[in-house]
Amino acid sequence: MAQRFEQPVTVQLQTNITQDGETEQFDFNLPGRLVVINGTVYLRYVETDDGVESPVTFKLNREDDVVLTRGGANDLRMHFLEGKAVTTNYRTPYGMMSVEVATAEVSARISEDLSTGRIAVDYQLLAGEQLIGDYQIRLQFTA
C-alpha cells in the first residue's frame, strides 16, 4: 500500500521571461497542496489565466532534478536537469511543438518537517536552433 502524506500550502511564485530583449515578470500567490507519495514529493496548484485554469505539478526527484507538468490548453511536461538539455513536446492550441529545455540551474529544497520549501530554475526554451526565451522560476511554499 502506498504511503501518502498531504497538506495544504501557500505558493508564492515569481516567473521572469525574457524574449527579444524584453523581460516580463509574473507574480502569483496561490493555494496549493504538498503531497508525498512513497517518499516522492509533489507540489500541486492551479494557475488561472484569463479565466482558464491550468493544473500545475512540480515533482521533486532530487535537489537538482525537477519535473514541471502543466495541464490545460497548453499541455507541457518539462524535465529540469542542471547543465542538461531535454527535448519535450508542447501541446498548443495550434498543434504539437517540439521544444528543447536547456537548464542552467535548478535547486529544490524542502524543510525536514515539510512546512516550507523553495524551487529555483533558470532555463532556456529553444525550438530547433531558435531561442524562444530565457526563463526564471522562483517558487516558495509554506504550510
Coordinates of C-alpha atoms in Angstrom, one line a residue:
M1 CA 0.0 0.0 0.0
A2 CA 1.3 3.4 -0.9
Q3 CA 2.4 5.7 1.9
R4 CA 0.9 9.1 1.4
F5 CA 1.1 12.5 3.2
E6 CA -0.8 15.6 2.1
Q7 CA -1.1 19.1 3.4
P8 CA -2.4 22.5 2.2
V9 CA 0.3 25.1 1.4
T10 CA 0.5 28.7 0.2
V11 CA 2.6 29.0 -3.0
Q12 CA 4.4 32.2 -3.9
L13 CA 5.6 32.1 -7.5
Q14 CA 7.6 34.5 -9.5
T15 CA 8.4 33.9 -13.2
N16 CA 10.6 36.1 -15.3
I17 CA 10.5 35.7 -19.0
T18 CA 13.0 37.4 -21.4
Q19 CA 12.2 37.3 -25.1
D20 CA 13.7 39.6 -27.7
G21 CA 15.5 41.7 -25.1
E22 CA 12.2 42.4 -23.2
T23 CA 11.6 41.0 -19.7
E24 CA 8.2 40.3 -18.2
Q25 CA 7.7 39.4 -14.5
F26 CA 4.7 37.5 -13.3
D27 CA 3.9 37.1 -9.6
F28 CA 1.3 34.7 -8.1
N29 CA 0.1 33.9 -4.6
L30 CA -1.9 30.7 -4.8
P31 CA -3.3 27.9 -2.6
G32 CA -1.7 24.6 -3.3
R33 CA -1.1 21.1 -1.9
L34 CA 2.1 19.4 -0.9
V35 CA 1.8 15.6 -1.5
V36 CA 4.4 13.0 -0.6
I37 CA 3.8 9.5 -2.1
N38 CA 6.3 6.8 -1.2
G39 CA 8.9 9.4 -0.5
T40 CA 8.5 11.4 -3.7
V41 CA 7.4 15.0 -3.2
Y42 CA 4.9 16.7 -5.4
L43 CA 3.8 20.3 -5.2
R44 CA 0.4 21.0 -6.9
Y45 CA -1.6 24.1 -7.6
V46 CA -3.8 25.7 -10.2
E47 CA -2.9 28.7 -12.3
T48 CA -5.7 30.8 -13.8
D49 CA -5.0 32.9 -16.9
D50 CA -7.9 34.8 -18.5
G51 CA -10.4 32.6 -16.7
V52 CA -8.7 29.4 -18.0
E53 CA -7.5 27.0 -15.2
S54 CA -4.3 25.1 -15.7
P55 CA -3.3 22.4 -13.1
V56 CA 0.5 22.6 -12.3
T57 CA 2.6 19.9 -10.6
F58 CA 6.3 20.1 -9.6
K59 CA 7.8 16.6 -9.0
L60 CA 10.9 16.9 -6.9
N61 CA 13.1 13.9 -7.7
R62 CA 16.3 15.3 -6.2
E63 CA 17.7 18.8 -5.4
D64 CA 18.9 19.1 -9.0
D65 CA 16.2 17.1 -10.7
V66 CA 12.7 18.6 -11.0
V67 CA 9.8 17.9 -13.4
L68 CA 7.2 20.5 -14.2
T69 CA 3.8 19.4 -15.6
R70 CA 1.2 21.9 -16.7
G71 CA -2.2 20.7 -18.0
G72 CA -5.0 22.7 -19.7
A73 CA -4.9 24.1 -23.2
N74 CA -1.1 24.2 -23.3
D75 CA -0.2 20.7 -22.2
L76 CA 3.5 20.6 -21.2
R77 CA 6.0 18.5 -19.3
M78 CA 9.5 19.9 -18.7
H79 CA 12.3 18.0 -17.1
F80 CA 14.9 20.2 -15.5
L81 CA 18.3 18.6 -15.0
E82 CA 21.1 21.1 -14.2
G83 CA 23.5 21.5 -17.1
K84 CA 21.5 19.4 -19.5
A85 CA 19.1 19.9 -22.4
V86 CA 16.0 17.8 -22.6
T87 CA 13.6 17.7 -25.6
T88 CA 9.9 17.7 -24.9
N89 CA 6.6 18.1 -26.8
Y90 CA 4.4 21.2 -26.0
R91 CA 0.8 21.0 -27.0
T92 CA -0.6 24.4 -28.0
P93 CA -4.0 25.3 -29.5
Y94 CA -2.1 25.3 -32.9
G95 CA -0.8 21.7 -32.5
M96 CA 2.2 19.9 -31.1
M97 CA 5.6 21.7 -31.0
S98 CA 8.9 20.1 -30.1
V99 CA 11.0 22.3 -27.8
E100 CA 14.3 21.8 -26.0
V101 CA 14.6 22.8 -22.3
A102 CA 18.2 23.8 -21.6
T103 CA 18.6 24.0 -17.8
A104 CA 21.4 26.3 -16.5
E105 CA 20.5 25.9 -12.8
V106 CA 17.9 24.0 -10.7
S107 CA 17.6 23.8 -7.0
A108 CA 14.8 22.3 -4.8
R109 CA 15.0 22.5 -1.0
I110 CA 12.4 21.4 1.5
S111 CA 12.5 21.5 5.3
E112 CA 12.6 18.2 7.1
D113 CA 9.1 18.8 8.6
L114 CA 7.8 19.6 5.1
S115 CA 6.5 23.0 6.3
T116 CA 8.5 25.2 3.8
G117 CA 10.3 24.8 0.6
R118 CA 11.9 26.6 -2.4
I119 CA 12.3 25.7 -6.0
A120 CA 14.5 27.8 -8.3
V121 CA 15.0 27.1 -12.0
D122 CA 16.9 29.0 -14.7
Y123 CA 16.4 27.7 -18.2
Q124 CA 16.1 28.4 -21.9
L125 CA 13.5 27.2 -24.3
L126 CA 14.6 26.5 -27.9
A127 CA 12.6 25.5 -31.0
G128 CA 15.2 23.9 -33.2
E129 CA 18.2 26.3 -33.1
Q130 CA 15.9 29.3 -32.4
L131 CA 15.8 30.7 -28.8
I132 CA 12.3 31.2 -27.7
G133 CA 13.3 32.8 -24.4
D134 CA 15.2 32.8 -21.1
Y135 CA 13.1 31.8 -18.1
Q136 CA 13.5 32.0 -14.3
I137 CA 11.1 30.3 -11.8
R138 CA 11.3 31.3 -8.2
L139 CA 8.8 29.4 -6.0
Q140 CA 8.4 29.3 -2.3
F141 CA 5.7 27.4 -0.3
T142 CA 4.7 27.4 3.3
A143 CA 2.2 25.2 5.2

